[in-house]
Amino acid sequence: MVSLRHAAAAAFVLLTLVNTAIASNHHHNHAAHTHAPGIAPHIHGPGTVDLGTAGTFAILAKSGVSTVPASSITGDVGVSPIAQGGLTGFTIAMDISGTFATSTQVTGKMYAADLVSPTPSKLTTAVLDMQTAYVDAAGRVNPDFVEAHAGALGGKTLTPGLYKFATGVLFADDCTLAGSATDTWIFQIAGTMGIAAGKKILLTGGARAENIVWVVAGAMSFGATSHFEGIILGATSASFVTKSTMHGRVLVQTAVTLQMTTIVSEYPQPQIPAGLRLPADFSEFGGA
């Protein structure tokens, strides 16, 4: 058997190898953001937006979520103050507890304001957190970019920062967000936001969806087979057309409509770089 001392030593060595390899890989891919060991990485972009309990949902809406099957949602879905009738097209099965429901289209739980306690209060808090996050994100001052590209962001590469638009934003072509895993973006959009059919938001340099916030006052539309990245904080509605996909969260103050849409709210953790060999056991570290 492996002694506790040897196991601890092996774990320390393994952790050191993983951290060293990940740091090396990060340096290779984004040298501009490297930092000395023990020094916090420099973050480019605005401070993060606290979603509160709203951040536990893949989709949260006040007046309903509808789907044209079959959609695929990874994460929880909630509606409030509307009741369970605001979840349409899902073929819902109520859990025996009465506090949540399930659907073959949702890898997670579904909540509505009329379910058994504590669900109603949980949803009330989440909606208030969503609205607070919206006010926070929309109210950030001193933008780094004002009316960038006149809101026509298709074909552009966007660096981290606070972006402000007095009207709408349209993605008529693919758009790239380039930055590190710690960089942040907030897009304040006073009008509508739309992405054309088949177009994509692309992330490079290690940029992560959970660090991107789209705070949109007007309606949002996502074209057929389009792909989007980030957290949506919407004052109105979000409409996803046939086979559109998204990596992030949809948190809106009216309704969400889906048409064979895929939404994944989970954010994968950094992977162990290829080529790093992990021992099958601890024997090579002296265990017996």
mmCIF file of C-alpha atoms in Angstrom:
data_model
loop_
_atom_site.group_PDB
_atom_site.id
_atom_site.type_symbol
_atom_site.label_atom_id
_atom_site.label_comp_id
_atom_site.label_asym_id
_atom_site.label_seq_id
_atom_site.Cartn_x
_atom_site.Cartn_y
_atom_site.Cartn_z
ATOM 1 C CA MET A 1 0.000 0.000 0.000
ATOM 2 C CA VAL A 2 1.078 3.607 -0.569
ATOM 3 C CA SER A 3 2.047 5.447 2.609
ATOM 4 C CA LEU A 4 0.400 8.814 3.334
ATOM 5 C CA ARG A 5 3.807 10.477 3.114
ATOM 6 C CA HIS A 6 4.529 9.039 -0.325
ATOM 7 C CA ALA A 7 0.997 9.747 -1.544
ATOM 8 C CA ALA A 8 1.258 13.358 -0.428
ATOM 9 C CA ALA A 9 4.642 13.721 -2.099
ATOM 10 C CA ALA A 10 3.291 12.207 -5.290
ATOM 11 C CA ALA A 11 0.285 14.508 -5.277
ATOM 12 C CA PHE A 12 2.538 17.536 -4.828
ATOM 13 C CA VAL A 13 4.803 16.488 -7.682
ATOM 14 C CA LEU A 14 1.810 15.805 -9.928
ATOM 15 C CA LEU A 15 0.226 19.174 -9.162
ATOM 16 C CA THR A 16 3.516 20.904 -9.857
ATOM 17 C CA LEU A 17 3.853 19.136 -13.212
ATOM 18 C CA VAL A 18 0.310 20.052 -14.244
ATOM 19 C CA ASN A 19 0.619 23.700 -13.231
ATOM 20 C CA THR A 20 3.994 24.011 -14.940
ATOM 21 C CA ALA A 21 2.706 22.467 -18.152
ATOM 22 C CA ILE A 22 -0.440 24.609 -18.196
ATOM 23 C CA ALA A 23 1.590 27.752 -17.545
ATOM 24 C CA SER A 24 4.005 26.806 -20.319
ATOM 25 C CA ASN A 25 1.151 26.170 -22.705
ATOM 26 C CA HIS A 26 -0.479 29.484 -21.779
ATOM 27 C CA HIS A 27 2.827 31.320 -22.345
ATOM 28 C CA HIS A 28 3.187 29.783 -25.782
ATOM 29 C CA ASN A 29 -0.322 30.738 -26.854
ATOM 30 C CA HIS A 30 -0.557 34.202 -25.279
ATOM 31 C CA ALA A 31 2.826 35.525 -24.264
ATOM 32 C CA ALA A 32 1.495 39.034 -23.736
ATOM 33 C CA HIS A 33 -0.248 37.899 -20.557
ATOM 34 C CA THR A 34 2.486 35.831 -18.910
ATOM 35 C CA HIS A 35 3.492 36.618 -15.365
ATOM 36 C CA ALA A 36 6.097 35.599 -12.829
ATOM 37 C CA PRO A 37 5.218 32.729 -10.479
ATOM 38 C CA GLY A 38 3.311 33.972 -7.447
ATOM 39 C CA ILE A 39 2.229 37.188 -9.195
ATOM 40 C CA ALA A 40 -1.469 37.523 -10.074
ATOM 41 C CA PRO A 41 -2.114 37.679 -13.834
ATOM 42 C CA HIS A 42 -2.994 41.084 -15.231
ATOM 43 C CA ILE A 43 -6.629 41.310 -16.242
ATOM 44 C CA HIS A 44 -7.522 43.377 -19.261
ATOM 45 C CA GLY A 45 -11.082 44.662 -19.374
ATOM 46 C CA PRO A 46 -13.780 45.786 -16.927
ATOM 47 C CA GLY A 47 -14.488 44.251 -13.540
ATOM 48 C CA THR A 48 -16.610 41.135 -13.589
ATOM 49 C CA VAL A 49 -20.394 41.319 -13.274
ATOM 50 C CA ASP A 50 -21.842 39.501 -10.259
ATOM 51 C CA LEU A 51 -24.787 37.404 -11.439
ATOM 52 C CA GLY A 52 -25.685 36.199 -7.963
ATOM 53 C CA THR A 53 -27.996 33.208 -7.981
ATOM 54 C CA ALA A 54 -29.037 34.025 -11.563
ATOM 55 C CA GLY A 55 -25.656 32.580 -12.501
ATOM 56 C CA THR A 56 -26.879 29.092 -11.626
ATOM 57 C CA PHE A 57 -29.278 29.067 -14.605
ATOM 58 C CA ALA A 58 -28.650 28.350 -18.272
ATOM 59 C CA ILE A 59 -31.901 30.174 -19.067
ATOM 60 C CA LEU A 60 -33.821 32.493 -16.771
ATOM 61 C CA ALA A 61 -36.806 34.486 -18.013
ATOM 62 C CA LYS A 62 -39.704 36.370 -16.468
ATOM 63 C CA SER A 63 -42.475 35.679 -18.978
ATOM 64 C CA GLY A 64 -41.645 32.262 -20.445
ATOM 65 C CA VAL A 65 -39.383 29.874 -22.309
ATOM 66 C CA SER A 66 -40.684 28.031 -25.363
ATOM 67 C CA THR A 67 -39.079 25.430 -27.597
ATOM 68 C CA VAL A 68 -39.712 23.867 -30.968
ATOM 69 C CA PRO A 69 -38.311 20.360 -30.344
ATOM 70 C CA ALA A 70 -35.917 19.162 -30.032
ATOM 71 C CA SER A 71 -33.723 21.685 -28.311
ATOM 72 C CA SER A 72 -30.843 20.732 -26.023
ATOM 73 C CA ILE A 73 -30.133 22.769 -22.889
ATOM 74 C CA THR A 74 -27.296 21.941 -20.505
ATOM 75 C CA GLY A 75 -28.084 23.642 -17.220
ATOM 76 C CA ASP A 76 -31.135 24.708 -15.243
ATOM 77 C CA VAL A 77 -34.109 26.595 -16.693
ATOM 78 C CA GLY A 78 -36.284 28.944 -14.651
ATOM 79 C CA VAL A 79 -39.303 31.194 -15.202
ATOM 80 C CA SER A 80 -40.743 33.709 -12.741
ATOM 81 C CA PRO A 81 -43.127 35.348 -11.986
ATOM 82 C CA ILE A 82 -44.913 33.326 -14.658
ATOM 83 C CA ALA A 83 -46.102 29.861 -13.640
ATOM 84 C CA GLN A 84 -45.285 26.458 -15.142
ATOM 85 C CA GLY A 85 -47.524 27.223 -18.113
ATOM 86 C CA GLY A 86 -44.751 29.555 -19.303
ATOM 87 C CA LEU A 87 -42.596 26.522 -20.141
ATOM 88 C CA THR A 88 -43.936 25.291 -23.469
ATOM 89 C CA GLY A 89 -42.826 22.584 -25.895
ATOM 90 C CA PHE A 90 -40.747 20.679 -23.324
ATOM 91 C CA THR A 91 -43.022 17.732 -22.332
ATOM 92 C CA ILE A 92 -42.373 18.330 -18.664
ATOM 93 C CA ALA A 93 -42.283 15.627 -15.989
ATOM 94 C CA MET A 94 -42.795 16.823 -12.422
ATOM 95 C CA ASP A 95 -40.447 15.511 -9.744
ATOM 96 C CA ILE A 96 -42.095 13.757 -6.784
ATOM 97 C CA SER A 97 -40.906 16.604 -4.536
ATOM 98 C CA GLY A 98 -42.892 19.114 -6.546
ATOM 99 C CA THR A 99 -39.999 21.569 -6.357
ATOM 100 C CA PHE A 100 -38.748 21.080 -9.916
ATOM 101 C CA ALA A 101 -39.536 19.371 -13.209
ATOM 102 C CA THR A 102 -37.486 17.636 -15.867
ATOM 103 C CA SER A 103 -37.531 17.300 -19.637
ATOM 104 C CA THR A 104 -35.685 15.189 -22.176
ATOM 105 C CA GLN A 105 -34.583 18.472 -23.754
ATOM 106 C CA VAL A 106 -32.916 19.723 -20.569
ATOM 107 C CA THR A 107 -29.862 18.298 -18.821
ATOM 108 C CA GLY A 108 -30.705 19.966 -15.556
ATOM 109 C CA LYS A 109 -33.795 21.016 -13.638
ATOM 110 C CA MET A 110 -36.722 23.209 -14.643
ATOM 111 C CA TYR A 111 -38.279 25.660 -12.216
ATOM 112 C CA ALA A 112 -41.421 27.804 -12.285
ATOM 113 C CA ALA A 113 -42.968 30.260 -9.841
ATOM 114 C CA ASP A 114 -45.933 28.025 -8.927
ATOM 115 C CA LEU A 115 -43.921 24.975 -7.837
ATOM 116 C CA VAL A 116 -43.565 23.798 -4.247
ATOM 117 C CA SER A 117 -41.572 25.868 -1.744
ATOM 118 C CA PRO A 118 -38.724 26.852 -1.650
ATOM 119 C CA THR A 119 -38.789 27.180 -5.450
ATOM 120 C CA PRO A 120 -40.878 30.405 -5.626
ATOM 121 C CA SER A 121 -38.547 32.314 -3.288
ATOM 122 C CA LYS A 122 -35.486 30.849 -5.016
ATOM 123 C CA LEU A 123 -36.746 32.165 -8.341
ATOM 124 C CA THR A 124 -37.696 35.557 -6.934
ATOM 125 C CA THR A 125 -34.154 35.976 -5.652
ATOM 126 C CA ALA A 126 -32.641 34.824 -8.948
ATOM 127 C CA VAL A 127 -34.753 37.281 -10.962
ATOM 128 C CA LEU A 128 -33.808 40.134 -8.625
ATOM 129 C CA ASP A 129 -30.143 39.129 -9.001
ATOM 130 C CA MET A 130 -30.553 39.109 -12.786
ATOM 131 C CA GLN A 131 -32.019 42.613 -12.727
ATOM 132 C CA THR A 132 -29.290 43.854 -10.394
ATOM 133 C CA ALA A 133 -26.632 42.422 -12.716
ATOM 134 C CA TYR A 134 -28.287 44.140 -15.677
ATOM 135 C CA VAL A 135 -28.247 47.514 -13.920
ATOM 136 C CA ASP A 136 -24.615 47.005 -12.917
ATOM 137 C CA ALA A 137 -23.434 46.038 -16.401
ATOM 138 C CA ALA A 138 -25.488 48.705 -18.177
ATOM 139 C CA GLY A 139 -24.314 51.387 -15.784
ATOM 140 C CA ARG A 140 -20.565 50.915 -16.120
ATOM 141 C CA VAL A 141 -18.842 54.178 -17.050
ATOM 142 C CA ASN A 142 -15.725 55.259 -18.928
ATOM 143 C CA PRO A 143 -16.024 52.870 -21.896
ATOM 144 C CA ASP A 144 -12.909 51.856 -23.756
ATOM 145 C CA PHE A 145 -14.747 51.801 -27.095
ATOM 146 C CA VAL A 146 -17.712 53.941 -28.136
ATOM 147 C CA GLU A 147 -19.771 53.003 -31.228
ATOM 148 C CA ALA A 148 -17.010 50.636 -32.373
ATOM 149 C CA HIS A 149 -17.331 49.978 -36.110
ATOM 150 C CA ALA A 150 -20.731 51.717 -35.933
ATOM 151 C CA GLY A 151 -22.128 48.537 -34.415
ATOM 152 C CA ALA A 152 -21.355 46.421 -37.493
ATOM 153 C CA LEU A 153 -19.130 43.892 -35.744
ATOM 154 C CA GLY A 154 -19.108 41.128 -38.341
ATOM 155 C CA GLY A 155 -15.597 40.353 -39.578
ATOM 156 C CA LYS A 156 -13.990 42.256 -36.702
ATOM 157 C CA THR A 157 -11.598 41.171 -33.933
ATOM 158 C CA LEU A 158 -12.482 42.684 -30.566
ATOM 159 C CA THR A 159 -9.976 43.049 -27.723
ATOM 160 C CA PRO A 160 -11.006 43.102 -24.049
ATOM 161 C CA GLY A 161 -12.757 46.184 -22.736
ATOM 162 C CA LEU A 162 -16.000 48.025 -22.086
ATOM 163 C CA TYR A 163 -17.914 48.694 -25.319
ATOM 164 C CA LYS A 164 -20.791 51.166 -25.542
ATOM 165 C CA PHE A 165 -23.367 51.414 -28.352
ATOM 166 C CA ALA A 166 -26.161 54.001 -28.438
ATOM 167 C CA THR A 167 -28.089 51.994 -31.020
ATOM 168 C CA GLY A 168 -27.961 48.361 -32.194
ATOM 169 C CA VAL A 169 -25.294 45.775 -32.963
ATOM 170 C CA LEU A 170 -25.290 43.354 -35.896
ATOM 171 C CA PHE A 171 -23.020 40.439 -36.732
ATOM 172 C CA ALA A 172 -23.335 39.966 -40.492
ATOM 173 C CA ASP A 173 -20.191 37.810 -40.461
ATOM 174 C CA ASP A 174 -18.085 35.928 -37.919
ATOM 175 C CA CYS A 175 -16.660 38.014 -35.078
ATOM 176 C CA THR A 176 -13.600 37.135 -32.994
ATOM 177 C CA LEU A 177 -12.999 38.028 -29.356
ATOM 178 C CA ALA A 178 -9.259 37.781 -28.698
ATOM 179 C CA GLY A 179 -7.875 37.707 -25.180
ATOM 180 C CA SER A 180 -6.634 35.545 -22.361
ATOM 181 C CA ALA A 181 -8.594 33.357 -19.942
ATOM 182 C CA THR A 182 -8.700 36.203 -17.413
ATOM 183 C CA ASP A 183 -9.632 39.031 -19.783
ATOM 184 C CA THR A 184 -13.134 40.511 -19.721
ATOM 185 C CA TRP A 185 -15.619 42.149 -22.050
ATOM 186 C CA ILE A 186 -18.847 44.057 -21.423
ATOM 187 C CA PHE A 187 -20.975 45.187 -24.356
ATOM 188 C CA GLN A 188 -23.547 47.869 -23.483
ATOM 189 C CA ILE A 189 -26.094 47.881 -26.296
ATOM 190 C CA ALA A 190 -28.960 50.386 -26.124
ATOM 191 C CA GLY A 191 -30.743 48.971 -29.172
ATOM 192 C CA THR A 192 -31.247 45.495 -30.590
ATOM 193 C CA MET A 193 -28.649 42.797 -31.196
ATOM 194 C CA GLY A 194 -28.637 40.184 -33.948
ATOM 195 C CA ILE A 195 -26.365 37.615 -35.535
ATOM 196 C CA ALA A 196 -26.986 36.441 -39.091
ATOM 197 C CA ALA A 197 -27.659 32.846 -40.091
ATOM 198 C CA GLY A 198 -24.577 30.640 -40.045
ATOM 199 C CA LYS A 199 -22.321 33.262 -38.450
ATOM 200 C CA LYS A 200 -20.298 32.726 -35.281
ATOM 201 C CA ILE A 201 -18.743 34.422 -32.309
ATOM 202 C CA LEU A 202 -15.230 32.958 -32.066
ATOM 203 C CA LEU A 203 -12.939 33.028 -29.021
ATOM 204 C CA THR A 204 -9.160 32.989 -29.342
ATOM 205 C CA GLY A 205 -6.136 33.267 -27.040
ATOM 206 C CA GLY A 206 -7.884 31.470 -24.196
ATOM 207 C CA ALA A 207 -10.862 33.869 -23.968
ATOM 208 C CA ARG A 208 -13.741 32.355 -22.008
ATOM 209 C CA ALA A 209 -17.499 32.730 -22.397
ATOM 210 C CA GLU A 210 -18.095 33.401 -18.694
ATOM 211 C CA ASN A 211 -15.993 36.568 -18.977
ATOM 212 C CA ILE A 212 -18.131 38.071 -21.752
ATOM 213 C CA VAL A 213 -21.312 39.984 -20.919
ATOM 214 C CA TRP A 214 -23.795 41.308 -23.462
ATOM 215 C CA VAL A 215 -26.179 43.740 -21.769
ATOM 216 C CA VAL A 216 -28.873 44.516 -24.330
ATOM 217 C CA ALA A 217 -31.844 46.856 -23.982
ATOM 218 C CA GLY A 218 -33.636 45.741 -27.154
ATOM 219 C CA ALA A 219 -34.730 42.413 -28.587
ATOM 220 C CA MET A 220 -32.094 39.864 -29.578
ATOM 221 C CA SER A 221 -32.179 37.443 -32.506
ATOM 222 C CA PHE A 222 -29.863 34.542 -33.304
ATOM 223 C CA GLY A 223 -30.015 33.314 -36.891
ATOM 224 C CA ALA A 224 -30.324 29.716 -38.042
ATOM 225 C CA THR A 225 -27.184 27.646 -37.327
ATOM 226 C CA SER A 226 -25.465 30.688 -35.801
ATOM 227 C CA HIS A 227 -23.216 30.293 -32.759
ATOM 228 C CA PHE A 228 -22.902 32.736 -29.870
ATOM 229 C CA GLU A 229 -20.639 33.005 -26.818
ATOM 230 C CA GLY A 230 -21.109 34.780 -23.501
ATOM 231 C CA ILE A 231 -23.643 35.800 -20.890
ATOM 232 C CA ILE A 232 -26.729 37.599 -22.146
ATOM 233 C CA LEU A 233 -28.402 40.087 -19.839
ATOM 234 C CA GLY A 234 -31.461 41.247 -21.737
ATOM 235 C CA ALA A 235 -34.132 43.790 -20.855
ATOM 236 C CA THR A 236 -36.500 42.206 -23.367
ATOM 237 C CA SER A 237 -36.516 38.975 -25.402
ATOM 238 C CA ALA A 238 -34.101 36.523 -27.001
ATOM 239 C CA SER A 239 -35.135 34.509 -30.060
ATOM 240 C CA PHE A 240 -33.038 31.581 -31.268
ATOM 241 C CA VAL A 241 -33.802 30.393 -34.788
ATOM 242 C CA THR A 242 -33.477 26.835 -36.117
ATOM 243 C CA LYS A 243 -30.382 24.954 -34.937
ATOM 244 C CA SER A 244 -28.685 27.992 -33.475
ATOM 245 C CA THR A 245 -26.205 27.255 -30.679
ATOM 246 C CA MET A 246 -24.823 29.134 -27.729
ATOM 247 C CA HIS A 247 -22.173 28.653 -25.059
ATOM 248 C CA GLY A 248 -23.117 30.755 -22.063
ATOM 249 C CA ARG A 249 -26.274 31.913 -20.262
ATOM 250 C CA VAL A 250 -29.495 33.579 -21.382
ATOM 251 C CA LEU A 251 -30.896 35.807 -18.626
ATOM 252 C CA VAL A 252 -33.728 38.006 -19.887
ATOM 253 C CA GLN A 253 -36.554 40.062 -18.452
ATOM 254 C CA THR A 254 -39.239 38.901 -20.895
ATOM 255 C CA ALA A 255 -39.212 35.669 -22.950
ATOM 256 C CA VAL A 256 -36.855 33.204 -24.625
ATOM 257 C CA THR A 257 -37.851 31.260 -27.741
ATOM 258 C CA LEU A 258 -35.898 28.259 -29.012
ATOM 259 C CA GLN A 259 -36.082 26.298 -32.274
ATOM 260 C CA MET A 260 -34.037 23.107 -32.098
ATOM 261 C CA THR A 261 -31.485 25.219 -30.252
ATOM 262 C CA THR A 262 -28.475 24.026 -28.265
ATOM 263 C CA ILE A 263 -27.425 26.012 -25.190
ATOM 264 C CA VAL A 264 -24.543 24.867 -22.989
ATOM 265 C CA SER A 265 -23.989 26.809 -19.784
ATOM 266 C CA GLU A 266 -21.144 24.742 -18.352
ATOM 267 C CA TYR A 267 -17.654 26.152 -18.681
ATOM 268 C CA PRO A 268 -15.007 23.459 -19.117
ATOM 269 C CA GLN A 269 -11.984 23.661 -16.858
ATOM 270 C CA PRO A 270 -8.478 23.913 -18.359
ATOM 271 C CA GLN A 271 -7.336 20.537 -19.621
ATOM 272 C CA ILE A 272 -4.065 18.803 -18.822
ATOM 273 C CA PRO A 273 -1.864 19.549 -21.849
ATOM 274 C CA ALA A 274 -1.208 16.759 -24.314
ATOM 275 C CA GLY A 275 2.094 15.014 -23.733
ATOM 276 C CA LEU A 276 2.014 15.298 -19.934
ATOM 277 C CA ARG A 277 2.189 11.723 -18.645
ATOM 278 C CA LEU A 278 0.287 10.993 -15.448
ATOM 279 C CA PRO A 279 1.422 7.915 -13.471
ATOM 280 C CA ALA A 280 -1.011 5.025 -13.230
ATOM 281 C CA ASP A 281 -0.041 4.646 -9.554
ATOM 282 C CA PHE A 282 2.415 6.080 -7.051
ATOM 283 C CA SER A 283 4.975 3.244 -7.141
ATOM 284 C CA GLU A 284 7.482 5.277 -9.111
ATOM 285 C CA PHE A 285 7.544 7.816 -6.276
ATOM 286 C CA GLY A 286 8.690 5.208 -3.780
ATOM 287 C CA GLY A 287 5.360 3.790 -2.635
ATOM 288 C CA ALA A 288 5.251 0.142 -1.636
#
